[in-house]
PDB file of C-alpha atoms in Angstrom:
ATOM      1  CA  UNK A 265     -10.771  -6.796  -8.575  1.00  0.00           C
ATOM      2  CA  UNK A 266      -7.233  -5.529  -8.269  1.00  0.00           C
ATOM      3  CA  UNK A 267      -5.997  -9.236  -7.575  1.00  0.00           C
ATOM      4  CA  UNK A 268      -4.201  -7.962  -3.719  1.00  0.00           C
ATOM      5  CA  UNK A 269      -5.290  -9.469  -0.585  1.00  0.00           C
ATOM      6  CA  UNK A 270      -5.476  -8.556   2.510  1.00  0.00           C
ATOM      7  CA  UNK A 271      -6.063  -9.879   6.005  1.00  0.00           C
ATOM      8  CA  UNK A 272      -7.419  -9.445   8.492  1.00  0.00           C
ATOM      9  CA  UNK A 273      -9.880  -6.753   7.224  1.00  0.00           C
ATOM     10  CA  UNK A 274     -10.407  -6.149  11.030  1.00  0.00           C
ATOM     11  CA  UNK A 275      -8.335  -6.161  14.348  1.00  0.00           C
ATOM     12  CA  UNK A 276      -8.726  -4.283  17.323  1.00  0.00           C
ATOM     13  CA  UNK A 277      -5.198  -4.547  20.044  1.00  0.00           C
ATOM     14  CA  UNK A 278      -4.511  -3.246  23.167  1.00  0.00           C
ATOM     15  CA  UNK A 279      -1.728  -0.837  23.755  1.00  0.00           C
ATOM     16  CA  UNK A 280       1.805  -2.432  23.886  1.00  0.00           C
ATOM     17  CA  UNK A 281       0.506  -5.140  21.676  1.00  0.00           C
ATOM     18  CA  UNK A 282       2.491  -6.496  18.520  1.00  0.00           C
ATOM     19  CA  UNK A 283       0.029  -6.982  15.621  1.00  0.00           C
ATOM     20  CA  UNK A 284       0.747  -8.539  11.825  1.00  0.00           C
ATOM     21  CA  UNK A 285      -0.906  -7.760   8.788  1.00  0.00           C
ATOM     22  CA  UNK A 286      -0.763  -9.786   5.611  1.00  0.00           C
ATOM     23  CA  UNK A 287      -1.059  -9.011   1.761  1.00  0.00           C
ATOM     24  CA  UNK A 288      -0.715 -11.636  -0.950  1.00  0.00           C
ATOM     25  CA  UNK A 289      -0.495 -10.102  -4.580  1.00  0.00           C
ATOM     26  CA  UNK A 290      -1.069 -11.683  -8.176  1.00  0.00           C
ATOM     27  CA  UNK A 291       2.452 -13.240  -9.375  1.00  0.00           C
ATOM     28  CA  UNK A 292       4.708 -11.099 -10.952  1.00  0.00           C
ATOM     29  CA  UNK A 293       4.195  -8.083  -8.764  1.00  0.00           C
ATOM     30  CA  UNK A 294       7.870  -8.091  -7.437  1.00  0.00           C
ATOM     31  CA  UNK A 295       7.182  -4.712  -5.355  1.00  0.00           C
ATOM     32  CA  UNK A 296       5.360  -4.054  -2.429  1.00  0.00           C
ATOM     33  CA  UNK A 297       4.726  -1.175  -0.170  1.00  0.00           C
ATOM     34  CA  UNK A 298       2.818  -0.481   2.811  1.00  0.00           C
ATOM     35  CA  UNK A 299       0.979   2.429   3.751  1.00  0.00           C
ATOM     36  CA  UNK A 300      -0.787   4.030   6.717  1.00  0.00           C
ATOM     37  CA  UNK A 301      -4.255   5.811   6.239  1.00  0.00           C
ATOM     38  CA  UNK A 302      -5.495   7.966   9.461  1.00  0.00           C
ATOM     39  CA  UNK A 303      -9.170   8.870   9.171  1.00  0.00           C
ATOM     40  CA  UNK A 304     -10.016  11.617   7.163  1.00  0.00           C
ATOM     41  CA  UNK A 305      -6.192  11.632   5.543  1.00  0.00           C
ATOM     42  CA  UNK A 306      -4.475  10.333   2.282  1.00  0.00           C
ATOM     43  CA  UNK A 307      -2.490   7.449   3.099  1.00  0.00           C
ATOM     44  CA  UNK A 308       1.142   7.924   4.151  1.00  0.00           C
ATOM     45  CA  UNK A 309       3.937   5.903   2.976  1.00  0.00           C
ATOM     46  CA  UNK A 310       5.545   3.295   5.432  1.00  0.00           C
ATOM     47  CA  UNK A 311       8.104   1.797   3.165  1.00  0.00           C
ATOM     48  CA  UNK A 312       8.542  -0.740  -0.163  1.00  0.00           C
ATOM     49  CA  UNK A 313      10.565  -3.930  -0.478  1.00  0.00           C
ATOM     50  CA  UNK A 314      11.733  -5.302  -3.711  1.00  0.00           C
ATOM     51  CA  UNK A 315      12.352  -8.797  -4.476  1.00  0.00           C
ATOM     52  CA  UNK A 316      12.733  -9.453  -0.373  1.00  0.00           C
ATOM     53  CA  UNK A 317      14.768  -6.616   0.433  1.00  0.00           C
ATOM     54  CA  UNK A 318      13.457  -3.188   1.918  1.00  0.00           C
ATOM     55  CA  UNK A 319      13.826  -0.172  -0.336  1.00  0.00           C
ATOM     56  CA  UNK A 320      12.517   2.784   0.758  1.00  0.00           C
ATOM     57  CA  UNK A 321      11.044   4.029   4.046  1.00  0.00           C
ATOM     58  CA  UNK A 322       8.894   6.916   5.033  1.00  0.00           C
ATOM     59  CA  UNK A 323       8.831   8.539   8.693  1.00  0.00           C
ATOM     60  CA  UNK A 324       8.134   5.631  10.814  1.00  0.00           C
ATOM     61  CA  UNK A 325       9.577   4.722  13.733  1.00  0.00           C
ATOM     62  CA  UNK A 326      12.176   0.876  13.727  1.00  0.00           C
ATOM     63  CA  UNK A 327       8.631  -0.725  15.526  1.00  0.00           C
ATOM     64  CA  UNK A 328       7.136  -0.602  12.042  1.00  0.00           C
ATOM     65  CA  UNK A 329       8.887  -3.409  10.213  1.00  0.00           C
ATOM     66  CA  UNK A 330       7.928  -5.353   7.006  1.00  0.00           C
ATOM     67  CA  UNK A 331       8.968  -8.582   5.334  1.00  0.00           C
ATOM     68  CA  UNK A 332       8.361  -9.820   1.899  1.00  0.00           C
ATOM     69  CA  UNK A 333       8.309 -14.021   0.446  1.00  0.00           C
ATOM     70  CA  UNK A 334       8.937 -15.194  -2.642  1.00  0.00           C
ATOM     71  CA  UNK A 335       5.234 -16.290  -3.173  1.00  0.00           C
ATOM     72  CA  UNK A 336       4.779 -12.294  -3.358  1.00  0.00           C
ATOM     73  CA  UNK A 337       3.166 -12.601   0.024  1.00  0.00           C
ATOM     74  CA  UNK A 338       4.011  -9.702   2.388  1.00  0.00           C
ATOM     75  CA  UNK A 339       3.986  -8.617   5.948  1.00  0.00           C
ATOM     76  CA  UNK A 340       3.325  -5.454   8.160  1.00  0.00           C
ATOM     77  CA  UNK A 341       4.506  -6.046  11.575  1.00  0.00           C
ATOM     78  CA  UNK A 342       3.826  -3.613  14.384  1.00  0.00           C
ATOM     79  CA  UNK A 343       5.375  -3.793  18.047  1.00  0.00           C
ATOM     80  CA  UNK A 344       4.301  -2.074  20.978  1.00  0.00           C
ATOM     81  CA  UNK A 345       1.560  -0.281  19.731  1.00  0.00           C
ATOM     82  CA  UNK A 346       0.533   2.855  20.689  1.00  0.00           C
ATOM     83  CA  UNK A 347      -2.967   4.709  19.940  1.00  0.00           C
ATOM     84  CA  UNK A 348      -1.962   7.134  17.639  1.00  0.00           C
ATOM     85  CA  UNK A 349      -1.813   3.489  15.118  1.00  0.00           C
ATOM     86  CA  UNK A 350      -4.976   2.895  14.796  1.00  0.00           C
ATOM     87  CA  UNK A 351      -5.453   3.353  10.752  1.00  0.00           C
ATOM     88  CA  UNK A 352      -6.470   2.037   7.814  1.00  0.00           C
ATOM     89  CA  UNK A 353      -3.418   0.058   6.720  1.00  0.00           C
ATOM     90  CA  UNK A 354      -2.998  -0.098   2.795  1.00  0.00           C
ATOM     91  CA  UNK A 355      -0.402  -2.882   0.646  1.00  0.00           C
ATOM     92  CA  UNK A 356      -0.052  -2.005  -2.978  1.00  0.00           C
ATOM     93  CA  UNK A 357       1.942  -4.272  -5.349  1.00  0.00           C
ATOM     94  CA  UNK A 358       2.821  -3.945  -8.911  1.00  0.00           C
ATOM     95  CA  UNK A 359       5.818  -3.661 -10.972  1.00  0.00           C
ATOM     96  CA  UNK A 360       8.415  -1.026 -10.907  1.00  0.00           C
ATOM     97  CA  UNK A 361       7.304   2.203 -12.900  1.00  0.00           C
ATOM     98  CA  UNK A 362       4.320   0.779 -13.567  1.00  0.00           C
ATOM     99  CA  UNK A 363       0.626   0.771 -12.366  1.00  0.00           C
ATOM    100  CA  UNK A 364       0.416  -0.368  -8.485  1.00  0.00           C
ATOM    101  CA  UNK A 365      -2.549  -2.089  -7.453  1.00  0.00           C
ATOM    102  CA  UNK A 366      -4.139  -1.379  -4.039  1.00  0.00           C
ATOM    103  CA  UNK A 367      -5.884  -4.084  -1.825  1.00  0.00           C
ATOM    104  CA  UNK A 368      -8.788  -3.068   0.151  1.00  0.00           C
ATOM    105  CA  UNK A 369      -6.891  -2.971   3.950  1.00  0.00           C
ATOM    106  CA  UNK A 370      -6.886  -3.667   7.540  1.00  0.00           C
ATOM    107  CA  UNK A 371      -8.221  -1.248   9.491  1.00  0.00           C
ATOM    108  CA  UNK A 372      -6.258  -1.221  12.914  1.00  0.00           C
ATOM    109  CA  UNK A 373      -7.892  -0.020  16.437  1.00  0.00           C
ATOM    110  CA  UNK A 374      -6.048  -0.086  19.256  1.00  0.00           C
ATOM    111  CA  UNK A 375      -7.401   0.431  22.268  1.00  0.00           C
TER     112      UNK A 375
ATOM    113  CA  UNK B 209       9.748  16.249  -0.971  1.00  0.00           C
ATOM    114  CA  UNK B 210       7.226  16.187  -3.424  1.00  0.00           C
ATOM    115  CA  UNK B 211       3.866  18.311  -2.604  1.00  0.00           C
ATOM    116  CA  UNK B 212       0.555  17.156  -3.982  1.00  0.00           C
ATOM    117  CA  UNK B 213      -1.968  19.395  -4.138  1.00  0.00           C
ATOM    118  CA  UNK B 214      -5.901  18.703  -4.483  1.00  0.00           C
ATOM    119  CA  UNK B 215      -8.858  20.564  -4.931  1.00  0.00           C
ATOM    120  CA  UNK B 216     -11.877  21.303  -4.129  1.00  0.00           C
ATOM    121  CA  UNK B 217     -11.337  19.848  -1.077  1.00  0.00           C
ATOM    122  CA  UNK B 218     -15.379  19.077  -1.165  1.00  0.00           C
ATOM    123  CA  UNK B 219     -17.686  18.764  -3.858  1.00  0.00           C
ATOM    124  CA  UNK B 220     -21.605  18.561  -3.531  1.00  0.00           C
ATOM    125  CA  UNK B 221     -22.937  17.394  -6.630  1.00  0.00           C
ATOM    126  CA  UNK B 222     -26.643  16.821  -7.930  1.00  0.00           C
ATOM    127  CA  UNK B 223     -27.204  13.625 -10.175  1.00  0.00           C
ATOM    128  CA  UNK B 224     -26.207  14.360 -13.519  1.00  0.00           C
ATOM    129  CA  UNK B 225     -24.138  16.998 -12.979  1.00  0.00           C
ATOM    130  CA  UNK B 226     -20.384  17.290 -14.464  1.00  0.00           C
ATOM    131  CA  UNK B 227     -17.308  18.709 -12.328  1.00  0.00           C
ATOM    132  CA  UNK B 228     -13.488  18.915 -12.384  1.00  0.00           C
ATOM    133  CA  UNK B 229     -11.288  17.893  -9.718  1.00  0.00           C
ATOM    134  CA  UNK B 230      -8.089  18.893  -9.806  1.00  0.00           C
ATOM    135  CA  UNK B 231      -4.448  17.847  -8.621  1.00  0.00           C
ATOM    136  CA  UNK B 232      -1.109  19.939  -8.349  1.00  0.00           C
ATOM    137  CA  UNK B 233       2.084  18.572  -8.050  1.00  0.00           C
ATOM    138  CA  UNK B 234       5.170  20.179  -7.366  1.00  0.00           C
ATOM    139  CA  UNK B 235       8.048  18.259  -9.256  1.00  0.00           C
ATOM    140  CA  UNK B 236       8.421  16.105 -12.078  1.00  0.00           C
ATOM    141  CA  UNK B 237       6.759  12.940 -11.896  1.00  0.00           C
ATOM    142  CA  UNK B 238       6.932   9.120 -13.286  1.00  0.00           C
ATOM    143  CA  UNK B 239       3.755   7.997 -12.492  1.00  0.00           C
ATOM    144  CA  UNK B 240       0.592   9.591 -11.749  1.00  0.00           C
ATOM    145  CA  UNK B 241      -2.781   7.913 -10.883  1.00  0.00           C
ATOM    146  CA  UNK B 242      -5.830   8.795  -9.331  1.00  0.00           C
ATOM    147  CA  UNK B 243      -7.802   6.442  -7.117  1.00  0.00           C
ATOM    148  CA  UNK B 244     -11.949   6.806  -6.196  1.00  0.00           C
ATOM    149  CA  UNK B 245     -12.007   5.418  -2.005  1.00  0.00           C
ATOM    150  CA  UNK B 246     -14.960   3.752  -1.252  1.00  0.00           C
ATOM    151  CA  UNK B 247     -16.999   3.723   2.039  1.00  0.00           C
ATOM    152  CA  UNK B 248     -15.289   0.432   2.913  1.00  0.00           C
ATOM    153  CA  UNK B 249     -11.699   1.860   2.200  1.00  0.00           C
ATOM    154  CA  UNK B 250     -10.745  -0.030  -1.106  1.00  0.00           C
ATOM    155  CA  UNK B 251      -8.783   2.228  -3.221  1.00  0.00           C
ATOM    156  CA  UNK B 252      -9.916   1.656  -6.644  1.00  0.00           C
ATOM    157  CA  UNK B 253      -7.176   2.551  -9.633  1.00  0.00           C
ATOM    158  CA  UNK B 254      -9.267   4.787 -12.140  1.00  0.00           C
ATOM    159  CA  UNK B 255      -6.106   6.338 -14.489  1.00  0.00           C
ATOM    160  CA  UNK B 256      -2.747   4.972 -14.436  1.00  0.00           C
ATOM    161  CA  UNK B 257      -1.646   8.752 -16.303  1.00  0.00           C
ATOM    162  CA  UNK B 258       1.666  10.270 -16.039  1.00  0.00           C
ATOM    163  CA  UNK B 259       1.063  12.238 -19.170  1.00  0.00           C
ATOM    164  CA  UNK B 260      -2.026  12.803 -21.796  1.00  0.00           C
ATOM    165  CA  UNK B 261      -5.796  12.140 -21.836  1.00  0.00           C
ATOM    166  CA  UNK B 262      -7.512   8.902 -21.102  1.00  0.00           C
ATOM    167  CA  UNK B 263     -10.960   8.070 -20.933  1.00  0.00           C
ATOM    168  CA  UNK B 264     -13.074   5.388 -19.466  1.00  0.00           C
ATOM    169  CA  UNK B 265     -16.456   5.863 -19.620  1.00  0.00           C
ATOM    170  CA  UNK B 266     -18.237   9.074 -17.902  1.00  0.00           C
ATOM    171  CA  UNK B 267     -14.761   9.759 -16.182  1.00  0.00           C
ATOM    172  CA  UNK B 268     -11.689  11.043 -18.212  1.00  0.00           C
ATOM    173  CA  UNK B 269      -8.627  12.564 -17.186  1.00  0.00           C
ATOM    174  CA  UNK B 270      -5.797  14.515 -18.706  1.00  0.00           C
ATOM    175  CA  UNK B 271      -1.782  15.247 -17.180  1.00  0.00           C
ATOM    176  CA  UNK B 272      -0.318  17.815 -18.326  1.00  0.00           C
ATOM    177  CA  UNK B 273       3.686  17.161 -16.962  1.00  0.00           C
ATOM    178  CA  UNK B 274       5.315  20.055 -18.078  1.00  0.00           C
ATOM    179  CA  UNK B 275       2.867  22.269 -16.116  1.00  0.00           C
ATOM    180  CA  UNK B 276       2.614  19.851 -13.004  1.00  0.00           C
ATOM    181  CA  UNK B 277      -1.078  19.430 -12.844  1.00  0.00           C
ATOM    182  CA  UNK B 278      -3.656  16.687 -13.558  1.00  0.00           C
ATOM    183  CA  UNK B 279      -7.505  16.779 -14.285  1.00  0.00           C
ATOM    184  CA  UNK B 280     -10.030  14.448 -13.436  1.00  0.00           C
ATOM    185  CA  UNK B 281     -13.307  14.864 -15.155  1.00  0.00           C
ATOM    186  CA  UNK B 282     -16.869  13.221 -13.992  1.00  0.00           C
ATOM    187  CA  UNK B 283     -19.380  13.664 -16.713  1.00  0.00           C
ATOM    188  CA  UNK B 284     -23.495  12.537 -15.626  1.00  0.00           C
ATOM    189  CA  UNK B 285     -22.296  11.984 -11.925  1.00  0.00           C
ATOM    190  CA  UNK B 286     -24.372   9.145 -10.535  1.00  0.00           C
ATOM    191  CA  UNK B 287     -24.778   8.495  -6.649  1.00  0.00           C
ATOM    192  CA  UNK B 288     -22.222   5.918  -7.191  1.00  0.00           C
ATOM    193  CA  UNK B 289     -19.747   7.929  -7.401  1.00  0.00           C
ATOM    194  CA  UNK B 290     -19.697   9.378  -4.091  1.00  0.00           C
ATOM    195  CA  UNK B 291     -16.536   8.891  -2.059  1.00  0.00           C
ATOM    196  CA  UNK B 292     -12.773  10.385  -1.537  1.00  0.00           C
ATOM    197  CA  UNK B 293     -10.985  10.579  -5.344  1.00  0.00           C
ATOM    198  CA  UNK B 294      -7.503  10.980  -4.794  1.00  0.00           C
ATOM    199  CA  UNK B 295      -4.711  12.034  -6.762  1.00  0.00           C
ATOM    200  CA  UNK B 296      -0.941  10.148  -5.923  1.00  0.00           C
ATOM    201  CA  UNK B 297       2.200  10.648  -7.636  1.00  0.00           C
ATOM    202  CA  UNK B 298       5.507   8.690  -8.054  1.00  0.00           C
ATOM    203  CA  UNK B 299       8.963  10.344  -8.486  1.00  0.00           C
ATOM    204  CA  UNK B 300      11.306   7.531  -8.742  1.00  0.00           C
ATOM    205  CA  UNK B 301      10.769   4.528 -10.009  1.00  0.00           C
ATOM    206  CA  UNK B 302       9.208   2.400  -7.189  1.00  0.00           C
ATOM    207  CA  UNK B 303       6.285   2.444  -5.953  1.00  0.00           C
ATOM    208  CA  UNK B 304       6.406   5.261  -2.766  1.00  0.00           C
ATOM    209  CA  UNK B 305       3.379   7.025  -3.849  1.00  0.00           C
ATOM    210  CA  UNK B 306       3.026  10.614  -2.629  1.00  0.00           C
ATOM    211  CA  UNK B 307      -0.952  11.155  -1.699  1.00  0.00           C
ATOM    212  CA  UNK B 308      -2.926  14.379  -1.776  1.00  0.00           C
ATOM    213  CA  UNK B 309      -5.439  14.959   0.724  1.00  0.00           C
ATOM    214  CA  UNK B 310      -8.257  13.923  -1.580  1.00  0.00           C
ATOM    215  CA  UNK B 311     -11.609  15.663  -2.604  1.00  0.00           C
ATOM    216  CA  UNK B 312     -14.762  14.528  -0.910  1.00  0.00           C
ATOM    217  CA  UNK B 313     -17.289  14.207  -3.630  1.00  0.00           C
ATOM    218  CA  UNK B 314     -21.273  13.078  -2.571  1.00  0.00           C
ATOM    219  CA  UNK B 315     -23.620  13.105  -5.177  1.00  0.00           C
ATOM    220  CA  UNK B 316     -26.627  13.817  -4.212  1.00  0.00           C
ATOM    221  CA  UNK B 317     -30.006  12.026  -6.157  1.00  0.00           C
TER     222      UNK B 317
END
């Protein structure tokens, strides 16, 4: 039990579609990051916010956006999707040079 | 940036068998941990180890930093652990974990 959250475990969207994912992390765990996991890959870093702010991005295009609440809840927010997407999307929270907890993840097809 | 490094990329084990899995990095790092995926795509935090030897039951590991490389160590495999153990690395202080590709591990009864 690594105390992160996420929801839904599964959605399936049409191209062009927006889609938002959710993760909700034990309190104290004032950093987030999202990451992208194609099949049969490691999962790729989308980008970290700390205490509400973004900090830190990986190679994804402006369409991949993120926002984080002060209940340590987070979002993953997707516009115009295209099929190259669908994943396994990952949140990890935890504390800043310390262990980061993974929950188990959406897993994305878009169709 | 960073390169991460794992291998075998497959492993084929028969119950009770021991094996190595191994993870190269190619800079200095703050954090290392290695994860075991299971079929359902949880990523389950076995060693939080940026340097030394830990040990939780049949699995260990050990980090060597100055050398860049990390073992992990599964001692009287069970069927349980079958899955994808990865290997992810940290080179500031947040949390923008560099994964390597992962080794493929089935057990086999």
């Amino acid at each position: 039990e690594t105390g992160v959250t996420q929801s839904p475990t599964h959605l399936i969207k049409t191209r062009g579609q927006q889609v938002t994912l959710r993760c909700s992390s034990q309190s104290g765990h004032n950093t987030v990051s999202w990451y992208q996991q194609a099949l049969g890959q490691g999962p790729q870093f989308i980008f970290q916010y700390y205490r509400e702010e973004e900090n830190g991005r990986g190679n994804f295009p402006p369409r991949f956006s993120g926002l984080q609440f002060p209940n340590y809840s987070s979002e993953l927010n997707v516009n115009a999707l295209e099929l190259d997407d669908s994943a396994l999307y990952l949140c990890a929270t935890g504390m800043p040079k310390n262990i980061q907890y993974f929950g188990a993840g959406t897993r994305l097809s878009v169709l | 940036g960073i390169q991460v490094e794992q291998s075998p990329p497959d492993l084929i084990l028969q119950e009770g068998a021991n094996s190595t899995l191994r993870c190269n990095f190619s800079d200095s790092v703050n954090n290392l941990q290695w994860f075991h995926q299971n079929p359902w795509g949880q990523l389950i935090n076995l060693f939080y180890i940026p340097s030394g030897t830990k040990q939780n039951g049949r699995l260990s590991a050990t980090t060597v930093a100055t050398e860049r490389y990390s073992l992990l160590y599964i001692s009287s495999s069970q069927t349980t652990d079958s899955g994808v153990y990865f290997c992810a690395v940290l080179t500031d202080s947040w949390g923008k974990f560099q994964f390597g590709a992962g080794t493929q591990v089935v057990v086999t009864p």
